[in-house]
Amino acid sequence: FGATYLATQSLKYVSFPTKVVFKSAKLIPTMIVSAVVHRGKSNQKYGGMDYVAALFLCVGAAGYGYKSGSGNDDMNGTCWYGIFLLTISIICDALLPNVQEKLMMPSATDSYGSKENSQQQGL
């Protein structure tokens, strides 16, 4: 909710292509937040090649979405406040799925007893 609102409000201060470039790069902050939130979980670790691949993917998406040849010195009406709003929006986008996943992970014991016991009961 916050990420969408902030990204929409940022359009008052930045151009739409700038918003697209920023939103296309949210993969890297999401991976970093995932590594922090899921610290110690073997299935949530990213290797160096994963980060390099994500970087190339984001650079490619940003290059595709970038409007080249504008030649305008004011960055097409881009204001630093709009960049700030987009940055906070990306942080919200990075936090939300990782926190949701952390909250939805089954613990060693849940309200039905142990994990193995609940699977045997068909829950």
PDB file of C-alpha atoms in Angstrom:
ATOM      1  CA  PHE A   1       0.000   0.000   0.000  1.00  0.00           C
ATOM      2  CA  GLY A   2       2.711   2.488   0.972  1.00  0.00           C
ATOM      3  CA  ALA A   3       4.903   1.571  -1.981  1.00  0.00           C
ATOM      4  CA  THR A   4       2.140   2.151  -4.512  1.00  0.00           C
ATOM      5  CA  TYR A   5       1.090   5.432  -2.924  1.00  0.00           C
ATOM      6  CA  LEU A   6       4.634   6.773  -2.780  1.00  0.00           C
ATOM      7  CA  ALA A   7       5.392   5.728  -6.360  1.00  0.00           C
ATOM      8  CA  THR A   8       2.216   7.428  -7.560  1.00  0.00           C
ATOM      9  CA  GLN A   9       2.972  10.590  -5.581  1.00  0.00           C
ATOM     10  CA  SER A  10       6.500  10.663  -6.995  1.00  0.00           C
ATOM     11  CA  LEU A  11       5.036  11.258 -10.467  1.00  0.00           C
ATOM     12  CA  LYS A  12       4.393  14.849  -9.386  1.00  0.00           C
ATOM     13  CA  TYR A  13       8.166  15.322  -9.187  1.00  0.00           C
ATOM     14  CA  VAL A  14       9.695  12.873 -11.674  1.00  0.00           C
ATOM     15  CA  SER A  15       8.873  11.709 -15.174  1.00  0.00           C
ATOM     16  CA  PHE A  16       7.191   8.381 -15.808  1.00  0.00           C
ATOM     17  CA  PRO A  17      10.322   6.854 -17.438  1.00  0.00           C
ATOM     18  CA  THR A  18      12.276   7.720 -14.274  1.00  0.00           C
ATOM     19  CA  LYS A  19       9.687   5.880 -12.199  1.00  0.00           C
ATOM     20  CA  VAL A  20       9.892   2.862 -14.511  1.00  0.00           C
ATOM     21  CA  VAL A  21      13.688   2.776 -14.279  1.00  0.00           C
ATOM     22  CA  PHE A  22      13.580   2.923 -10.490  1.00  0.00           C
ATOM     23  CA  LYS A  23      10.887   0.280 -10.177  1.00  0.00           C
ATOM     24  CA  SER A  24      12.736  -2.018 -12.567  1.00  0.00           C
ATOM     25  CA  ALA A  25      15.729  -1.972 -10.216  1.00  0.00           C
ATOM     26  CA  LYS A  26      13.830  -3.145  -7.134  1.00  0.00           C
ATOM     27  CA  LEU A  27      15.131  -6.703  -7.537  1.00  0.00           C
ATOM     28  CA  ILE A  28      18.475  -5.895  -5.926  1.00  0.00           C
ATOM     29  CA  PRO A  29      17.056  -4.259  -2.757  1.00  0.00           C
ATOM     30  CA  THR A  30      14.602  -7.148  -2.480  1.00  0.00           C
ATOM     31  CA  MET A  31      17.455  -9.652  -2.599  1.00  0.00           C
ATOM     32  CA  ILE A  32      19.438  -7.699  -0.001  1.00  0.00           C
ATOM     33  CA  VAL A  33      16.457  -7.423   2.362  1.00  0.00           C
ATOM     34  CA  SER A  34      15.771 -11.132   1.851  1.00  0.00           C
ATOM     35  CA  ALA A  35      19.327 -11.977   2.843  1.00  0.00           C
ATOM     36  CA  VAL A  36      18.957  -9.889   6.010  1.00  0.00           C
ATOM     37  CA  VAL A  37      15.447 -10.999   6.993  1.00  0.00           C
ATOM     38  CA  HIS A  38      16.027 -14.705   6.326  1.00  0.00           C
ATOM     39  CA  ARG A  39      19.505 -14.813   7.825  1.00  0.00           C
ATOM     40  CA  GLY A  40      20.560 -18.378   8.555  1.00  0.00           C
ATOM     41  CA  LYS A  41      18.028 -20.074   6.280  1.00  0.00           C
ATOM     42  CA  SER A  42      19.782 -22.205   3.672  1.00  0.00           C
ATOM     43  CA  ASN A  43      17.062 -21.763   1.034  1.00  0.00           C
ATOM     44  CA  GLN A  44      17.268 -17.950   1.184  1.00  0.00           C
ATOM     45  CA  LYS A  45      20.954 -17.481   0.436  1.00  0.00           C
ATOM     46  CA  TYR A  46      22.096 -15.814  -2.745  1.00  0.00           C
ATOM     47  CA  GLY A  47      25.497 -16.346  -4.249  1.00  0.00           C
ATOM     48  CA  GLY A  48      27.671 -13.794  -5.964  1.00  0.00           C
ATOM     49  CA  MET A  49      26.473 -14.911  -9.394  1.00  0.00           C
ATOM     50  CA  ASP A  50      22.856 -14.330  -8.332  1.00  0.00           C
ATOM     51  CA  TYR A  51      23.658 -10.712  -7.477  1.00  0.00           C
ATOM     52  CA  VAL A  52      25.610 -10.246 -10.726  1.00  0.00           C
ATOM     53  CA  ALA A  53      22.701 -11.695 -12.737  1.00  0.00           C
ATOM     54  CA  ALA A  54      20.240  -9.432 -10.887  1.00  0.00           C
ATOM     55  CA  LEU A  55      22.467  -6.436 -11.566  1.00  0.00           C
ATOM     56  CA  PHE A  56      22.602  -7.204 -15.286  1.00  0.00           C
ATOM     57  CA  LEU A  57      18.842  -7.746 -15.356  1.00  0.00           C
ATOM     58  CA  CYS A  58      18.213  -4.399 -13.653  1.00  0.00           C
ATOM     59  CA  VAL A  59      20.704  -2.564 -15.861  1.00  0.00           C
ATOM     60  CA  GLY A  60      19.073  -4.077 -18.939  1.00  0.00           C
ATOM     61  CA  ALA A  61      15.589  -3.146 -17.790  1.00  0.00           C
ATOM     62  CA  ALA A  62      16.731   0.355 -16.871  1.00  0.00           C
ATOM     63  CA  GLY A  63      18.467   0.758 -20.230  1.00  0.00           C
ATOM     64  CA  TYR A  64      15.355  -0.407 -22.035  1.00  0.00           C
ATOM     65  CA  GLY A  65      13.113   1.958 -20.073  1.00  0.00           C
ATOM     66  CA  TYR A  66      15.439   4.940 -20.230  1.00  0.00           C
ATOM     67  CA  LYS A  67      14.466   7.655 -22.663  1.00  0.00           C
ATOM     68  CA  SER A  68      17.747   8.417 -24.360  1.00  0.00           C
ATOM     69  CA  GLY A  69      18.613  11.524 -26.293  1.00  0.00           C
ATOM     70  CA  SER A  70      16.533  13.923 -24.231  1.00  0.00           C
ATOM     71  CA  GLY A  71      19.367  16.432 -23.877  1.00  0.00           C
ATOM     72  CA  ASN A  72      17.450  18.326 -21.219  1.00  0.00           C
ATOM     73  CA  ASP A  73      19.569  19.684 -18.369  1.00  0.00           C
ATOM     74  CA  ASP A  74      16.852  19.505 -15.720  1.00  0.00           C
ATOM     75  CA  MET A  75      16.563  15.706 -16.037  1.00  0.00           C
ATOM     76  CA  ASN A  76      13.082  15.980 -17.628  1.00  0.00           C
ATOM     77  CA  GLY A  77      11.623  17.747 -14.600  1.00  0.00           C
ATOM     78  CA  THR A  78      13.107  15.300 -12.109  1.00  0.00           C
ATOM     79  CA  CYS A  79      13.217  16.623  -8.572  1.00  0.00           C
ATOM     80  CA  TRP A  80      15.261  15.070  -5.787  1.00  0.00           C
ATOM     81  CA  TYR A  81      12.142  14.814  -3.636  1.00  0.00           C
ATOM     82  CA  GLY A  82      10.613  12.538  -6.276  1.00  0.00           C
ATOM     83  CA  ILE A  83      13.761  10.382  -6.246  1.00  0.00           C
ATOM     84  CA  PHE A  84      13.484  10.217  -2.457  1.00  0.00           C
ATOM     85  CA  LEU A  85       9.852   9.071  -2.707  1.00  0.00           C
ATOM     86  CA  LEU A  86      10.803   6.413  -5.253  1.00  0.00           C
ATOM     87  CA  THR A  87      13.630   5.183  -3.018  1.00  0.00           C
ATOM     88  CA  ILE A  88      11.280   4.808  -0.038  1.00  0.00           C
ATOM     89  CA  SER A  89       8.777   3.085  -2.344  1.00  0.00           C
ATOM     90  CA  ILE A  90      11.410   0.560  -3.414  1.00  0.00           C
ATOM     91  CA  ILE A  91      12.373  -0.076   0.209  1.00  0.00           C
ATOM     92  CA  CYS A  92       8.706  -0.754   1.009  1.00  0.00           C
ATOM     93  CA  ASP A  93       8.489  -3.062  -2.019  1.00  0.00           C
ATOM     94  CA  ALA A  94      11.584  -4.914  -0.799  1.00  0.00           C
ATOM     95  CA  LEU A  95      10.355  -5.272   2.780  1.00  0.00           C
ATOM     96  CA  LEU A  96       6.793  -6.396   2.156  1.00  0.00           C
ATOM     97  CA  PRO A  97       7.258  -9.810   0.487  1.00  0.00           C
ATOM     98  CA  ASN A  98      10.136 -10.741   2.768  1.00  0.00           C
ATOM     99  CA  VAL A  99       8.323  -9.858   5.971  1.00  0.00           C
ATOM    100  CA  GLN A 100       5.214 -11.674   4.730  1.00  0.00           C
ATOM    101  CA  GLU A 101       7.269 -14.761   3.961  1.00  0.00           C
ATOM    102  CA  LYS A 102       8.939 -14.595   7.368  1.00  0.00           C
ATOM    103  CA  LEU A 103       5.545 -14.361   9.089  1.00  0.00           C
ATOM    104  CA  MET A 104       4.087 -17.230   7.069  1.00  0.00           C
ATOM    105  CA  MET A 105       6.989 -19.631   7.644  1.00  0.00           C
ATOM    106  CA  PRO A 106       5.952 -22.566   9.790  1.00  0.00           C
ATOM    107  CA  SER A 107       7.696 -22.624  13.123  1.00  0.00           C
ATOM    108  CA  ALA A 108       8.985 -25.703  14.916  1.00  0.00           C
ATOM    109  CA  THR A 109       5.708 -25.856  16.825  1.00  0.00           C
ATOM    110  CA  ASP A 110       2.482 -24.298  15.704  1.00  0.00           C
ATOM    111  CA  SER A 111      -0.965 -24.093  17.267  1.00  0.00           C
ATOM    112  CA  TYR A 112      -1.628 -27.761  16.435  1.00  0.00           C
ATOM    113  CA  GLY A 113       1.530 -29.103  18.044  1.00  0.00           C
ATOM    114  CA  SER A 114       4.591 -30.163  16.164  1.00  0.00           C
ATOM    115  CA  LYS A 115       4.919 -29.774  12.420  1.00  0.00           C
ATOM    116  CA  GLU A 116       5.114 -33.502  11.868  1.00  0.00           C
ATOM    117  CA  ASN A 117       2.036 -34.087  14.041  1.00  0.00           C
ATOM    118  CA  SER A 118      -0.047 -31.606  12.051  1.00  0.00           C
ATOM    119  CA  GLN A 119       0.961 -33.269   8.784  1.00  0.00           C
ATOM    120  CA  GLN A 120      -0.147 -36.645  10.129  1.00  0.00           C
ATOM    121  CA  GLN A 121      -3.519 -35.216  11.107  1.00  0.00           C
ATOM    122  CA  GLY A 122      -4.058 -33.930   7.561  1.00  0.00           C
ATOM    123  CA  LEU A 123      -3.932 -30.261   8.469  1.00  0.00           C
TER     124      LEU A 123
END
